[in-house]
């Protein structure tokens, strides 16, 4: 019995030990789970803090993405080996980093007022003072002396022009009671504009809204001060109807010319359209921009309204395009199968800059800072190549020699990155890795763009104007706005006066019955058109 009691006691102790082991194992697992949960919470907190710092920087920080290729006080990432071999090299790098860039020269009055006619006013002395105070002799002119220069603004004014036909009839027929033949005076052209406005008036409204960013209610007020009480609804009808009639043929012609090119760029931005069929007013629509690349030929810039951001818009618009397409990382462009994609290095740098922790912009140990230094080096070399070489073959050769090794180093750096999940650096690395196949595509041809900055600059006037007028009322108005912006930006890009080019188009009234050869004679890159627009500018300045 005693042995049995000991056995029972031993078994109970063993069971107790096993229970303690299980409890210990359970507690250890629980502790590990708590630690993992704590680490996840801490990481989530750090991600939120990083996001707050990012948004704060976006709101209050510098918007410039430009930066030095080197960090003051740090060894140059790309010249590290050479610096180790030659101590003087590091000193020269530090001196170069501390040198102040040359300040922009202050422009003279002649440069500021270039293109404005000059009217000289001669200030004559009082006739009673033209006698010498010493000898009483007669004073004679000996020359002129510059006194001052003023800029004079002549405000706009509105004029109502009434056309009357002067009618003639045969005097003899009237005297002989014969029905006379009547001849009426004509100006040789019918009024084809929609509404009572002249071509210059509609051009002025389009110019104010789409070039100067003024909403229609301000244009309505401005016309009221000039004595013309015209409602904004009437102004909207003028813009929409005349754009559909006379801008659309040129718009389609520009698209056909763009599809013939070997290089194109694209971007898109949201726009709110209130009365879209079967869609809420708060739903986002999009204004797309397509433009020609940096191929040295005349520029083409086209806006396109779409209800969605779906890639089908790019597919439909670029149907037939077979060249290189520069765009941002939006996956919708992947549907354009016939185009060769180019990656935008400005977007890559932007993602890396956003991934730099607060206060760590000069910390060489930060992976994001290292990535930014690679991109800054590429931008610096690209600028120098563009300034030095004027032929595309030379640009291609220089890129392969100077930029390709840096891209290879950047890709090697990219492979070594293992960022924390959901961090800003993780988003940047993921963005770059998804575009890794396109990073070096621009090396294929010297005409390929290095970044998408050109198209972003072209879409900026629309973004600025949107802050003033906020939304479009109807899809027809949105597409009319796209055509109007196209004409305005085409005039700017081809360096012709915007207002006079719009007036020129409304006067010549392009139609869909015109051939491409006829529409070519109305294009802003046409030398005859440029001469005509300049003649109008000179005539206006001399009035």
Coordinates of C-alpha atoms in Angstrom, one line a residue:
X1 CA 0.0 0.0 0.0
X2 CA 2.9 2.3 0.9
X3 CA 4.5 1.7 -2.5
X4 CA 1.2 2.4 -4.2
X5 CA 0.8 5.7 -2.3
X6 CA 4.3 6.7 -3.5
X7 CA 3.5 5.8 -7.0
X8 CA 0.3 7.8 -6.9
X9 CA 2.2 10.7 -5.4
X10 CA 4.9 10.4 -8.1
X11 CA 2.4 10.3 -10.9
X12 CA 0.6 13.4 -9.5
X13 CA 4.0 15.2 -9.4
X14 CA 4.7 14.2 -13.0
X15 CA 1.2 15.4 -14.0
X16 CA 1.8 18.6 -12.2
X17 CA 5.2 19.1 -14.0
X18 CA 3.5 18.4 -17.3
X19 CA 0.8 20.9 -16.5
X20 CA 3.4 23.5 -15.5
X21 CA 5.3 22.8 -18.7
X22 CA 2.1 23.3 -20.7
X23 CA 1.3 26.4 -18.7
X24 CA 4.8 27.7 -19.3
X25 CA 4.5 26.9 -23.0
X26 CA 1.2 28.7 -23.2
X27 CA 2.5 31.7 -21.3
X28 CA 5.5 31.9 -23.5
X29 CA 3.3 31.7 -26.6
X30 CA 1.0 34.4 -25.1
X31 CA 4.0 36.6 -24.3
X32 CA 5.3 36.2 -27.9
X33 CA 1.9 37.1 -29.3
X34 CA 1.7 40.1 -27.0
X35 CA 5.2 41.2 -28.1
X36 CA 4.3 40.7 -31.7
X37 CA 1.1 42.7 -31.2
X38 CA 3.0 45.4 -29.4
X39 CA 5.6 45.5 -32.2
X40 CA 2.8 45.7 -34.8
X41 CA 1.1 48.5 -32.8
X42 CA 4.4 50.3 -32.5
X43 CA 5.0 49.9 -36.2
X44 CA 1.5 51.1 -37.0
X45 CA 2.1 54.1 -34.8
X46 CA 5.4 54.8 -36.5
X47 CA 3.7 54.5 -39.9
X48 CA 1.0 57.0 -38.8
X49 CA 3.6 59.4 -37.4
X50 CA 5.5 59.1 -40.7
X51 CA 2.3 59.8 -42.6
X52 CA 1.6 62.9 -40.4
X53 CA 5.2 64.1 -41.0
X54 CA 4.7 63.6 -44.8
X55 CA 1.4 65.5 -44.9
X56 CA 2.8 68.3 -42.7
X57 CA 5.7 68.6 -45.1
X58 CA 3.3 68.7 -48.1
X59 CA 1.3 71.4 -46.4
X60 CA 4.1 73.6 -45.0
X61 CA 7.4 72.4 -46.4
X62 CA 9.2 73.3 -49.6
X63 CA 7.6 72.0 -52.8
X64 CA 10.9 71.9 -54.7
X65 CA 12.3 68.5 -55.5
X66 CA 15.7 69.8 -56.6
X67 CA 18.6 68.9 -54.4
X68 CA 22.4 68.7 -54.4
X69 CA 24.0 65.6 -55.6
X70 CA 26.2 65.5 -52.5
X71 CA 25.5 66.0 -48.8
X72 CA 27.7 68.7 -47.2
X73 CA 30.3 67.1 -44.9
X74 CA 29.7 63.6 -46.5
X75 CA 31.8 61.8 -49.0
X76 CA 30.4 61.8 -52.5
X77 CA 28.6 58.4 -53.0
X78 CA 29.8 58.1 -56.6
X79 CA 33.4 59.3 -56.1
X80 CA 34.1 57.3 -52.9
X81 CA 36.8 55.1 -54.4
X82 CA 38.6 58.1 -56.0
X83 CA 38.4 60.1 -52.8
X84 CA 40.0 57.2 -50.9
X85 CA 42.9 57.2 -53.3
X86 CA 43.3 61.0 -53.5
X87 CA 42.6 62.9 -50.2
X88 CA 42.6 66.2 -52.2
X89 CA 39.4 65.0 -54.0
X90 CA 37.4 65.1 -50.9
X91 CA 38.5 68.6 -50.1
X92 CA 37.5 69.7 -53.6
X93 CA 34.1 68.1 -53.2
X94 CA 33.5 69.9 -49.9
X95 CA 34.5 73.2 -51.4
X96 CA 32.2 72.7 -54.4
X97 CA 29.3 71.9 -52.0
X98 CA 29.9 75.1 -50.1
X99 CA 30.2 77.3 -53.2
X100 CA 27.2 79.6 -53.7
X101 CA 25.5 79.4 -57.1
X102 CA 25.6 82.4 -59.3
X103 CA 22.7 84.8 -58.7
X104 CA 20.3 85.4 -61.5
X105 CA 21.2 88.7 -63.2
X106 CA 18.6 91.4 -62.7
X107 CA 16.8 92.2 -66.0
X108 CA 17.0 95.7 -67.4
X109 CA 13.9 97.8 -68.3
X110 CA 14.6 97.1 -72.0
X111 CA 14.4 93.4 -71.4
X112 CA 11.2 93.7 -69.2
X113 CA 9.4 95.8 -71.8
X114 CA 10.6 93.9 -74.8
X115 CA 7.8 93.7 -77.4
X116 CA 6.0 96.8 -76.2
X117 CA 6.0 99.8 -78.5
X118 CA 7.8 102.8 -77.2
X119 CA 6.4 106.3 -77.4
X120 CA 8.8 109.1 -76.9
X121 CA 7.6 112.3 -75.2
X122 CA 9.9 115.4 -75.6
X123 CA 9.8 117.8 -72.6
X124 CA 10.4 121.3 -74.0
X125 CA 11.4 124.1 -71.7
X126 CA 9.1 127.1 -71.2
X127 CA 9.4 129.4 -74.2
X128 CA 9.9 132.4 -71.8
X129 CA 13.1 130.7 -70.5
X130 CA 14.9 130.3 -73.8
X131 CA 17.0 133.4 -73.2
X132 CA 20.5 133.1 -71.8
X133 CA 20.6 134.5 -68.2
X134 CA 24.2 135.5 -68.6
X135 CA 24.4 137.4 -72.0
X136 CA 20.8 137.5 -73.1
X137 CA 21.5 135.5 -76.2
X138 CA 19.0 133.1 -77.9
X139 CA 19.1 129.4 -76.7
X140 CA 19.4 126.7 -79.3
X141 CA 18.8 122.9 -79.0
X142 CA 22.0 120.9 -78.2
X143 CA 20.5 117.4 -77.8
X144 CA 18.2 115.3 -75.6
X145 CA 18.7 113.7 -72.2
X146 CA 16.8 110.6 -70.8
X147 CA 14.6 111.5 -67.8
X148 CA 12.4 108.5 -66.9
X149 CA 10.5 105.6 -68.3
X150 CA 6.8 104.7 -67.5
X151 CA 4.6 101.8 -68.3
X152 CA 1.1 102.8 -69.4
X153 CA -1.8 100.4 -69.5
X154 CA -4.8 101.1 -71.8
X155 CA -7.8 99.4 -70.4
X156 CA -10.1 97.2 -72.5
X157 CA -13.2 98.7 -73.9
X158 CA -16.3 97.3 -75.6
X159 CA -17.9 98.6 -78.8
X160 CA -21.1 97.6 -80.4
X161 CA -20.9 97.5 -84.2
X162 CA -24.1 97.7 -86.1
X163 CA -24.0 96.7 -89.8
X164 CA -26.4 98.4 -92.2
X165 CA -26.9 97.5 -95.8
X166 CA -26.9 100.4 -98.2
X167 CA -29.4 99.6 -100.9
X168 CA -29.5 100.9 -104.4
X169 CA -32.3 100.9 -106.9
X170 CA -32.6 101.9 -110.6
X171 CA -33.8 105.5 -110.7
X172 CA -35.2 105.2 -114.3
X173 CA -37.2 102.1 -113.5
X174 CA -38.8 103.8 -110.5
X175 CA -39.8 106.8 -112.6
X176 CA -41.3 104.6 -115.3
X177 CA -43.3 102.5 -112.8
X178 CA -41.1 99.5 -113.5
X179 CA -40.2 97.2 -110.6
X180 CA -36.6 98.4 -109.9
X181 CA -33.6 96.2 -109.5
X182 CA -32.2 96.5 -106.0
X183 CA -28.6 96.0 -105.0
X184 CA -27.7 95.6 -101.3
X185 CA -24.3 96.2 -99.8
X186 CA -22.6 93.1 -98.3
X187 CA -19.4 92.5 -96.4
X188 CA -18.7 89.3 -98.2
X189 CA -19.0 87.0 -95.1
X190 CA -22.0 85.8 -93.2
X191 CA -22.2 85.8 -89.4
X192 CA -21.5 82.2 -88.5
X193 CA -20.7 82.6 -84.8
X194 CA -23.2 81.3 -82.3
X195 CA -24.8 84.3 -80.5
X196 CA -24.5 88.0 -81.2
X197 CA -20.8 88.0 -80.3
X198 CA -18.0 88.7 -82.8
X199 CA -15.0 86.4 -83.2
X200 CA -12.9 88.7 -81.1
X201 CA -15.5 88.7 -78.3
X202 CA -15.7 85.0 -78.0
X203 CA -11.9 84.8 -78.3
X204 CA -11.7 87.2 -75.4
X205 CA -14.0 85.2 -73.2
X206 CA -12.1 82.0 -74.0
X207 CA -8.8 83.8 -73.3
X208 CA -10.0 85.1 -70.0
X209 CA -11.4 81.8 -68.8
X210 CA -8.9 79.3 -70.1
X211 CA -5.7 81.3 -70.2
X212 CA -6.1 83.7 -67.3
X213 CA -8.2 81.2 -65.1
X214 CA -11.2 83.6 -64.6
X215 CA -14.5 81.9 -63.8
X216 CA -17.5 83.0 -65.9
X217 CA -19.1 85.0 -63.1
X218 CA -16.1 87.3 -63.0
X219 CA -16.0 87.7 -66.7
X220 CA -19.7 88.6 -66.5
X221 CA -18.9 91.2 -63.9
X222 CA -16.0 92.5 -66.0
X223 CA -18.2 92.9 -69.1
X224 CA -20.8 94.7 -66.9
X225 CA -18.2 97.3 -66.0
X226 CA -17.6 97.8 -69.7
X227 CA -21.3 98.4 -70.1
X228 CA -22.4 95.0 -71.5
X229 CA -24.8 93.1 -69.3
X230 CA -24.4 89.5 -70.5
X231 CA -25.3 86.6 -68.2
X232 CA -22.8 83.8 -67.5
X233 CA -25.3 81.3 -69.1
X234 CA -25.0 83.2 -72.4
X235 CA -21.2 83.3 -72.0
X236 CA -21.1 79.5 -71.4
X237 CA -23.3 78.9 -74.5
X238 CA -20.9 81.0 -76.6
X239 CA -17.9 79.0 -75.4
X240 CA -19.5 75.6 -75.8
X241 CA -21.3 76.1 -79.1
X242 CA -18.4 77.9 -80.8
X243 CA -15.8 75.4 -79.5
X244 CA -17.9 72.5 -80.7
X245 CA -18.2 74.1 -84.1
X246 CA -14.8 75.6 -84.8
X247 CA -12.3 74.1 -82.3
X248 CA -13.3 70.4 -82.8
X249 CA -12.0 70.1 -86.4
X250 CA -8.6 71.5 -85.3
X251 CA -8.7 69.3 -82.2
X252 CA -9.2 66.1 -84.2
X253 CA -6.4 67.3 -86.6
X254 CA -4.0 67.8 -83.8
X255 CA -4.7 64.3 -82.5
X256 CA -4.0 62.8 -85.9
X257 CA -0.7 64.6 -86.1
X258 CA 0.2 63.4 -82.5
X259 CA -0.4 59.8 -83.5
X260 CA 2.0 60.1 -86.3
X261 CA 4.9 61.1 -83.9
X262 CA 7.4 58.6 -82.4
X263 CA 7.3 60.2 -78.9
X264 CA 4.3 61.1 -76.7
X265 CA 3.7 62.0 -73.0
X266 CA 0.5 61.6 -70.9
X267 CA -0.9 62.7 -67.6
X268 CA -4.3 63.1 -65.9
X269 CA -6.0 65.1 -63.1
X270 CA -9.4 65.0 -61.5
X271 CA -12.2 67.3 -62.4
X272 CA -15.8 67.5 -61.0
X273 CA -18.7 67.5 -63.5
X274 CA -22.0 68.1 -61.9
X275 CA -24.6 66.7 -64.4
X276 CA -23.2 63.5 -65.7
X277 CA -25.8 60.8 -66.7
X278 CA -26.4 58.3 -63.9
X279 CA -23.6 59.6 -61.8
X280 CA -23.5 61.6 -58.5
X281 CA -22.3 65.2 -58.7
X282 CA -19.5 64.3 -56.2
X283 CA -18.1 61.5 -58.4
X284 CA -14.6 62.2 -59.8
X285 CA -14.1 62.6 -63.5
X286 CA -10.8 63.2 -65.2
X287 CA -9.1 65.5 -67.6
X288 CA -6.4 63.7 -69.5
X289 CA -3.4 65.4 -71.2
X290 CA -1.6 64.0 -74.2
X291 CA 1.4 65.8 -75.7
X292 CA 4.3 65.3 -78.1
X293 CA 7.7 64.4 -76.7
X294 CA 11.1 66.2 -76.8
X295 CA 11.8 65.2 -80.4
X296 CA 12.8 68.7 -81.6
X297 CA 9.6 69.0 -83.8
X298 CA 6.7 71.4 -83.3
X299 CA 4.8 70.7 -80.0
X300 CA 1.3 69.3 -79.8
X301 CA -0.7 69.5 -76.6
X302 CA -4.2 68.0 -76.3
X303 CA -6.7 67.8 -73.4
X304 CA -9.3 65.0 -73.2
X305 CA -12.2 64.8 -70.8
X306 CA -13.3 61.4 -69.6
X307 CA -15.8 60.2 -67.0
X308 CA -13.4 57.8 -65.5
X309 CA -9.6 57.2 -65.0
X310 CA -9.9 53.8 -66.7
X311 CA -7.0 52.9 -69.0
X312 CA -9.5 52.5 -71.9
X313 CA -9.4 56.3 -72.3
X314 CA -5.6 56.2 -73.1
X315 CA -6.1 53.1 -75.3
X316 CA -8.8 54.8 -77.4
X317 CA -7.1 58.1 -77.7
X318 CA -3.7 56.6 -78.6
X319 CA -5.1 54.1 -81.0
X320 CA -2.6 53.8 -83.8
X321 CA 0.4 55.2 -81.8
X322 CA 3.5 53.0 -82.1
X323 CA 6.2 55.1 -80.4
X324 CA 7.6 55.7 -76.9
X325 CA 5.1 56.8 -74.2
X326 CA 6.3 58.8 -71.2
X327 CA 3.8 58.7 -68.3
X328 CA 3.6 58.3 -64.5
X329 CA 3.1 55.0 -62.7
X330 CA -0.6 54.7 -63.2
X331 CA -1.4 51.1 -64.2
X332 CA -4.0 52.2 -66.7
X333 CA -1.3 53.0 -69.2
X334 CA -0.3 49.4 -69.3
X335 CA -3.3 48.8 -71.5
X336 CA -1.6 50.7 -74.3
X337 CA 0.1 47.6 -75.7
X338 CA 1.4 49.2 -78.9
X339 CA 3.5 51.9 -77.0
X340 CA 7.0 51.4 -75.6
X341 CA 6.8 52.6 -72.0
X342 CA 9.2 55.1 -70.4
X343 CA 9.6 55.5 -66.6
X344 CA 9.5 59.0 -65.1
X345 CA 12.5 59.6 -63.0
X346 CA 10.9 62.7 -61.4
X347 CA 8.2 60.5 -59.9
X348 CA 10.9 58.1 -58.6
X349 CA 12.7 60.9 -56.9
X350 CA 9.5 62.2 -55.5
X351 CA 8.6 58.9 -53.9
X352 CA 12.1 58.7 -52.4
X353 CA 12.0 62.2 -51.1
X354 CA 8.7 61.5 -49.4
X355 CA 10.2 58.4 -47.7
X356 CA 13.0 60.4 -46.0
X357 CA 12.2 60.6 -42.2
X358 CA 11.6 63.9 -40.7
X359 CA 14.9 65.7 -39.9
X360 CA 17.0 63.0 -41.7
X361 CA 17.5 64.8 -45.0
X362 CA 21.2 64.9 -44.5
X363 CA 21.6 61.5 -42.9
X364 CA 23.7 59.4 -45.4
X365 CA 22.8 56.2 -43.6
X366 CA 19.1 56.5 -44.5
X367 CA 18.3 54.3 -47.5
X368 CA 15.8 56.9 -48.9
X369 CA 18.6 59.6 -48.8
X370 CA 20.9 57.2 -50.7
X371 CA 18.2 56.7 -53.3
X372 CA 17.6 60.4 -53.7
X373 CA 21.4 60.9 -54.2
X374 CA 21.3 58.5 -57.1
X375 CA 18.4 60.3 -58.7
X376 CA 19.9 63.8 -58.1
X377 CA 23.1 62.6 -59.8
X378 CA 21.1 61.5 -62.8
X379 CA 19.2 64.8 -63.0
X380 CA 22.4 66.8 -62.7
X381 CA 24.1 64.8 -65.5
X382 CA 21.0 65.0 -67.7
X383 CA 20.9 68.8 -67.4
X384 CA 24.6 69.0 -68.3
X385 CA 24.2 66.7 -71.2
X386 CA 21.2 68.7 -72.5
X387 CA 23.2 71.9 -72.3
X388 CA 26.4 70.5 -73.9
X389 CA 25.1 68.4 -76.7
X390 CA 22.7 69.6 -79.4
X391 CA 22.2 66.4 -81.5
X392 CA 20.1 63.5 -80.3
X393 CA 22.8 61.0 -81.3
X394 CA 25.3 62.8 -79.1
X395 CA 22.8 62.9 -76.3
X396 CA 22.3 59.1 -76.5
X397 CA 26.0 58.4 -76.5
X398 CA 26.6 60.7 -73.5
X399 CA 23.7 59.1 -71.6
X400 CA 25.1 55.6 -72.2
X401 CA 28.5 56.6 -71.1
X402 CA 27.6 58.7 -68.0
X403 CA 24.1 57.7 -66.8
X404 CA 23.9 54.0 -67.5
X405 CA 26.5 53.1 -64.8
X406 CA 24.5 55.1 -62.2
X407 CA 21.3 53.4 -63.2
X408 CA 23.0 50.0 -62.7
X409 CA 24.3 51.1 -59.3
X410 CA 20.8 52.3 -58.4
X411 CA 19.3 48.9 -59.4
X412 CA 21.9 47.2 -57.3
X413 CA 21.0 49.4 -54.4
X414 CA 17.3 48.7 -55.0
X415 CA 17.8 44.9 -54.8
X416 CA 19.4 45.3 -51.3
X417 CA 16.4 47.2 -49.8
X418 CA 14.1 45.4 -47.4
X419 CA 11.9 48.2 -45.9
X420 CA 9.3 47.8 -43.2
X421 CA 6.0 46.9 -44.6
X422 CA 3.6 49.8 -45.2
X423 CA 6.2 52.4 -44.5
X424 CA 6.9 55.3 -46.9
X425 CA 10.1 53.6 -48.0
X426 CA 8.2 50.4 -48.7
X427 CA 5.8 52.3 -51.0
X428 CA 8.7 54.0 -52.7
X429 CA 10.6 50.7 -53.2
X430 CA 7.5 48.9 -54.4
X431 CA 6.7 51.7 -56.9
X432 CA 10.2 51.6 -58.3
X433 CA 10.4 47.8 -58.5
X434 CA 7.1 47.7 -60.4
X435 CA 8.7 50.0 -63.1
X436 CA 12.2 48.4 -63.0
X437 CA 11.9 47.2 -66.6
X438 CA 11.3 50.8 -67.9
X439 CA 14.0 52.6 -65.9
X440 CA 16.6 52.5 -68.6
X441 CA 14.3 52.6 -71.6
X442 CA 15.1 56.3 -72.3
X443 CA 18.7 55.3 -73.1
X444 CA 17.4 53.8 -76.4
X445 CA 17.1 57.1 -78.1
X446 CA 18.4 60.6 -77.5
X447 CA 14.9 62.0 -78.2
X448 CA 13.3 60.0 -75.3
X449 CA 12.3 62.1 -72.3
X450 CA 14.0 61.6 -68.9
X451 CA 10.9 62.6 -66.9
X452 CA 7.3 63.5 -67.3
X453 CA 7.8 67.1 -66.1
X454 CA 6.8 68.6 -69.5
X455 CA 3.3 67.1 -69.4
X456 CA 2.9 68.0 -65.7
X457 CA 3.8 71.6 -66.6
X458 CA 1.2 71.5 -69.4
X459 CA -1.6 70.3 -67.2
X460 CA -0.8 72.8 -64.5
X461 CA -2.8 75.7 -66.2
X462 CA -5.9 73.5 -66.0
X463 CA -5.2 72.7 -62.3
X464 CA -4.7 76.5 -61.5
X465 CA -7.9 77.4 -63.5
X466 CA -9.9 74.7 -61.6
X467 CA -9.2 76.5 -58.3
X468 CA -11.1 79.4 -59.7
X469 CA -14.1 77.8 -61.4
X470 CA -14.1 74.6 -59.3
X471 CA -16.2 72.4 -61.5
X472 CA -17.8 71.9 -64.9
X473 CA -21.6 71.8 -65.2
X474 CA -22.1 69.2 -68.0
X475 CA -20.0 66.7 -70.0
X476 CA -20.5 68.9 -73.1
X477 CA -19.0 71.8 -71.1
X478 CA -16.1 69.6 -69.9
X479 CA -15.2 68.5 -73.4
X480 CA -15.6 72.1 -74.7
X481 CA -13.2 73.1 -71.9
X482 CA -10.8 70.4 -73.1
X483 CA -10.8 71.8 -76.6
X484 CA -10.4 75.4 -75.4
X485 CA -7.5 74.5 -73.2
X486 CA -6.0 72.6 -76.2
X487 CA -6.1 75.7 -78.4
X488 CA -4.7 78.0 -75.7
X489 CA -1.8 75.7 -74.8
X490 CA -1.1 75.0 -78.4
X491 CA -0.7 78.7 -79.0
X492 CA 1.5 79.1 -76.0
X493 CA 3.7 76.1 -76.9
X494 CA 4.2 77.3 -80.5
X495 CA 4.9 80.9 -79.2
X496 CA 2.1 82.8 -80.8
X497 CA -0.2 85.3 -79.1
X498 CA -3.0 83.4 -77.5
X499 CA -5.8 85.9 -77.9
X500 CA -5.0 86.7 -81.5
X501 CA -4.7 83.0 -82.5
X502 CA -8.1 82.3 -81.0
X503 CA -9.6 85.2 -82.9
X504 CA -7.8 84.0 -86.0
X505 CA -9.5 80.5 -85.7
X506 CA -12.9 82.0 -85.1
X507 CA -12.6 84.2 -88.1
X508 CA -11.4 81.4 -90.4
X509 CA -13.9 78.9 -88.9
X510 CA -12.4 75.5 -89.4
X511 CA -14.8 72.8 -90.5
X512 CA -14.9 69.1 -90.7
X513 CA -15.2 69.4 -94.5
X514 CA -11.6 70.8 -94.6
X515 CA -8.8 68.5 -95.6
X516 CA -5.7 68.1 -93.4
X517 CA -3.8 70.2 -95.9
X518 CA -6.3 73.0 -95.4
X519 CA -6.3 72.6 -91.6
X520 CA -2.5 72.7 -91.7
X521 CA -2.8 76.3 -92.9
X522 CA -4.5 77.2 -89.7
X523 CA -2.1 75.4 -87.3
X524 CA -0.1 77.5 -84.8
X525 CA 3.2 76.0 -86.0
X526 CA 2.5 77.2 -89.6
X527 CA 4.9 80.0 -90.5
X528 CA 2.3 82.0 -92.4
X529 CA 0.0 81.8 -89.3
X530 CA 2.8 83.0 -87.1
X531 CA 3.5 85.9 -89.4
X532 CA -0.2 86.9 -89.5
X533 CA -0.5 86.7 -85.7
X534 CA 2.6 88.8 -85.3
X535 CA 1.2 91.3 -87.8
X536 CA -2.0 91.6 -85.7
X537 CA 0.0 92.1 -82.5
X538 CA 2.1 94.8 -84.1
X539 CA -1.0 96.6 -85.5
X540 CA -2.6 96.5 -82.1
X541 CA 0.5 97.9 -80.4
X542 CA 0.7 100.8 -82.9
X543 CA -2.9 101.9 -82.6

